[in-house]
Coordinates of C-alpha atoms and ligand atoms in Angstrom, one line a residue:
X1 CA 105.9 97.4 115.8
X2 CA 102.6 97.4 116.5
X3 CA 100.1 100.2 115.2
X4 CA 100.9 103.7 116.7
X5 CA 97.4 105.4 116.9
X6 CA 95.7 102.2 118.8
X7 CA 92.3 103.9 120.1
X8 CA 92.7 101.3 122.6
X9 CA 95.7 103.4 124.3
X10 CA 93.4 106.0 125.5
X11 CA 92.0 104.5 128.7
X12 CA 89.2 105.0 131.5
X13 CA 88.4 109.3 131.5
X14 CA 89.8 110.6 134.6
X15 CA 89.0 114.1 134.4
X16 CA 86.6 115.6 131.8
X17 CA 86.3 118.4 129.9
X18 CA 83.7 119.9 131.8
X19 CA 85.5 119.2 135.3
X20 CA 88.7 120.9 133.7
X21 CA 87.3 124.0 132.8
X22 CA 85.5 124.5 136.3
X23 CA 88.9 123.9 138.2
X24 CA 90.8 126.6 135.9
X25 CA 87.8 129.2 136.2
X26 CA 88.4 128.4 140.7
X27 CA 92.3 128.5 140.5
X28 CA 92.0 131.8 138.1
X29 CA 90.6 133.6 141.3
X30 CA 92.5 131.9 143.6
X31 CA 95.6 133.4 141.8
X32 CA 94.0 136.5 141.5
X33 CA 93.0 137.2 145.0
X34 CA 96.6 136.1 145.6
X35 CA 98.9 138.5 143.9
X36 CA 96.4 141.2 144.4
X37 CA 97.8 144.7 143.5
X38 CA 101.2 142.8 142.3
X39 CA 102.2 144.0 138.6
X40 CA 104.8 142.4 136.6
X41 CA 104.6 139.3 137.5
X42 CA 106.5 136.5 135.7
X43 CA 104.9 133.5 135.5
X44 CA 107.4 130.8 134.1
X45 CA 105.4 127.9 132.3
X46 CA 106.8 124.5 131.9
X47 CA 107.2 122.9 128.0
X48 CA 105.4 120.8 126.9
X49 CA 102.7 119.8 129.4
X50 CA 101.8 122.7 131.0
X51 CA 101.3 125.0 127.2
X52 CA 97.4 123.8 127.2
X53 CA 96.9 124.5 131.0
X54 CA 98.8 127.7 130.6
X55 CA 96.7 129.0 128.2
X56 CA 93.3 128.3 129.1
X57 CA 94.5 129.6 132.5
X58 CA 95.6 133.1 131.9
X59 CA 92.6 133.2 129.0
X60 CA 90.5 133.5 132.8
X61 CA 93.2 136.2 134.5
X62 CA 94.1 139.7 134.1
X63 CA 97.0 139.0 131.8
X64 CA 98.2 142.4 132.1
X65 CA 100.0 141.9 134.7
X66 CA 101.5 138.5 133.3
X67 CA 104.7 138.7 131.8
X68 CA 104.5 134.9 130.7
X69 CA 108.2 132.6 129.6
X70 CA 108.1 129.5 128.7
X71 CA 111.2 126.9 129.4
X72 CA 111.7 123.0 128.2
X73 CA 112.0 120.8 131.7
X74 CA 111.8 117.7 130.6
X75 CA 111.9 114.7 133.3
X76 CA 110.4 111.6 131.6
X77 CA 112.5 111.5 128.3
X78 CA 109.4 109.2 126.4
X79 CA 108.9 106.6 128.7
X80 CA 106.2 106.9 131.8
X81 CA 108.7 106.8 134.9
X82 CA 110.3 110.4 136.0
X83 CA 114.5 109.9 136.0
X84 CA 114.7 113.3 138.0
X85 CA 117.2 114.4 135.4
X86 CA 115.9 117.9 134.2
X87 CA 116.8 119.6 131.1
X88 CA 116.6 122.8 131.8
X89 CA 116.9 125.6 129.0
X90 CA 116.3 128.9 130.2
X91 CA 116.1 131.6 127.9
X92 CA 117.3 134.9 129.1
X93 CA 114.6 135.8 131.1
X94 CA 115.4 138.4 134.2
X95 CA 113.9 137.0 137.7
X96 CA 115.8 138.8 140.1
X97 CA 113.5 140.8 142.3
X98 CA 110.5 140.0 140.4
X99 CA 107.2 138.0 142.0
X100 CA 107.6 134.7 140.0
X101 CA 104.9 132.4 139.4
X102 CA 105.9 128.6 138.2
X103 CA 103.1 126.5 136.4
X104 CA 103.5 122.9 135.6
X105 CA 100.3 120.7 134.3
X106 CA 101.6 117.8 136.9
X107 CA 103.0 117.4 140.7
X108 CA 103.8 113.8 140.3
X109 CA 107.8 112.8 142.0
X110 CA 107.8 116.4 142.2
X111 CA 111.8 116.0 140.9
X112 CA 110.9 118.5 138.2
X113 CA 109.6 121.6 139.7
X114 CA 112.0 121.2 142.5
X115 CA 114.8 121.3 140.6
X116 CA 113.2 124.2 138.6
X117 CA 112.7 126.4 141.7
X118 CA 115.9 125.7 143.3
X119 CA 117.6 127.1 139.9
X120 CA 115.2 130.0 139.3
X121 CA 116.0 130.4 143.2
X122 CA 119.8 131.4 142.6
X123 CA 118.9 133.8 140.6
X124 CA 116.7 135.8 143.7
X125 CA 113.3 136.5 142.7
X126 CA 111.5 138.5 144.9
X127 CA 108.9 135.8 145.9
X128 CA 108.5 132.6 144.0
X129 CA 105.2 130.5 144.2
X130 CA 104.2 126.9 142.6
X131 CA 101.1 126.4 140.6
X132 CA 100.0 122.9 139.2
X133 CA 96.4 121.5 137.7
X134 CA 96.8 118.3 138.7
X135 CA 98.4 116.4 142.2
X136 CA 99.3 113.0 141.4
X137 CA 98.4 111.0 144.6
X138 CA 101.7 109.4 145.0
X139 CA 104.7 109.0 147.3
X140 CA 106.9 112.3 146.4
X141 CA 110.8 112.1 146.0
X142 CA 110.7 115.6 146.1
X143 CA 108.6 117.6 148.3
X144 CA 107.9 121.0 147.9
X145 CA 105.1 123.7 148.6
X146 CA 102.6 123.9 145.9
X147 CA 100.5 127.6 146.1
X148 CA 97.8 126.4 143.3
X149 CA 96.5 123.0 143.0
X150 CA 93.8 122.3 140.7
X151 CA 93.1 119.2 141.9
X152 CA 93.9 115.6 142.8
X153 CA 94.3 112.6 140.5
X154 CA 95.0 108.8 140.9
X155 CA 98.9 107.7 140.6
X156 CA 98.2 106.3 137.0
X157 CA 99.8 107.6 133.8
X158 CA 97.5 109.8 132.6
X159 CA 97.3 111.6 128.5
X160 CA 95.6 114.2 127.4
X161 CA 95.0 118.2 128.2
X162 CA 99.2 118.3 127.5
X163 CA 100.1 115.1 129.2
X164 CA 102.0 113.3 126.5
X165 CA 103.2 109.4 126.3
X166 CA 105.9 109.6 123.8
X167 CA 104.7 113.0 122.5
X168 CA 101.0 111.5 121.9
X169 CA 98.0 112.6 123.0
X170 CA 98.4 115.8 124.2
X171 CA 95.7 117.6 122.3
X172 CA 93.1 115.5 124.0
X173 CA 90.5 117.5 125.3
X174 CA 90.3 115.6 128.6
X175 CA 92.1 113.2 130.8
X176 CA 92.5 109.8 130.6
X177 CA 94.3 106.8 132.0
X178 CA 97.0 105.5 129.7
X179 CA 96.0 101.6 128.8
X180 CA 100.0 100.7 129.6
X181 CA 98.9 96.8 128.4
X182 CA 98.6 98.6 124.9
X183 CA 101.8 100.4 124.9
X184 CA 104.1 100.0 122.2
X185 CA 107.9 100.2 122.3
X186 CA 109.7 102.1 119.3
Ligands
LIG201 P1 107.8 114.9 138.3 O1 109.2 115.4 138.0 O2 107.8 113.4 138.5 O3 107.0 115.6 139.4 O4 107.0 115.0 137.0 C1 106.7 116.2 136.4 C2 106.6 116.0 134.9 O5 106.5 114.7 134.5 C3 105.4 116.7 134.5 O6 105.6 118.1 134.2 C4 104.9 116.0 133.3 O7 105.4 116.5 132.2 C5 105.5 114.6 133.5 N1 104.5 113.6 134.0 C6 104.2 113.3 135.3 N2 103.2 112.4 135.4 C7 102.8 112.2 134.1 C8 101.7 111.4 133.6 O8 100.9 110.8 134.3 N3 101.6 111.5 132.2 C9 102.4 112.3 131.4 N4 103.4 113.0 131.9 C10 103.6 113.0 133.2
LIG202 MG1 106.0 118.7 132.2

């Protein structure tokens, strides 16, 4: 197997550290202005990827009115291609009647959040709205309405800022393209 912390992994910089701090200060507002008055909201943030996000997010909001869950959804199992086949493990969190806020870090097949809403959906939430940082410009399997997007990216696999490959790379201050020539199989 060939060496696991290969610099040469960590591709071309998509978006930087600067650019990623900007584009949470502008979607800090934008959620703000949205939910105006609203208290008690539950904002329901998606394990692993979207921690980083997340945090630096409500860092910028009113988090008084946040009551913030985290649950595992996890689509890509270690490789870079989506299977569509969430894990879901909810703790017991109660969503009925309550203004519910979903945050992933990634709209990419968009198989994950929609088969997040549609469960947190049975369990009739007052209103439930999407929030992501990044768009993936590809073809979606899944559509669905995002509320909060941070911005657009290329359809490459990307690491850093909580995108993982194989748990890798997360804590990357930015985001870069993954060099897939340099991937390693284990
Ligand atoms: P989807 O189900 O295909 O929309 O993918 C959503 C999830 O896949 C995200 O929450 C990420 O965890 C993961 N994901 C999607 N694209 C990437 C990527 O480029 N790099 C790393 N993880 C990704
Ligand atoms: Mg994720």
């Amino acid at each position: 197997m060939p060496e696991i912390d290969t610099p040469e992994l960590v591709g071309e910089v998509i978006v930087s550290e600067e650019k990623i701090a900007e584009c949470i200060e502008a979607m800090a507002g934008q959620i703000e202005t949205s939910y105006g008055n609203a208290d008690n909201i539950l904002a329901i943030v998606l394990l692993e990827g979207a921690r980083q996000f997340a945090n630096d997010l409500f860092e910028k909001i009113d988090t008084g009115k946040f009551e913030i869950q985290y649950i595992s959804a996890n689509s890509y199992y270690g490789g870079t291609q989506s299977i569509g086949n969430v894990n879901l493990q909810q703790p017991e969190i109660s969503i009925k009647n309550r203004d519910v806020l979903v945050i992933d870090e990634i709209y990419d097949t968009g198989l994950t959040l929609k088969n997040v809403v549609e469960k947190l959906k049975e369990q009739q939430p007052k209103s439930i709205r999407t929030c992501v940082f990044l768009d993936k410009d590809v073809e979606k399997q899944q559509k669905i309405e995002i509320d909060f997007v941070g911005m657009k990216v290329p359809n490459k696999f990307l690491i850093g800022y909580g995108l993982d490959y194989k748990e890798r790379y997360r804590e990357l201050p930015y985001i870069a393209e993954l060099n897939q020539s340099a991937t390693f199989t284990s």
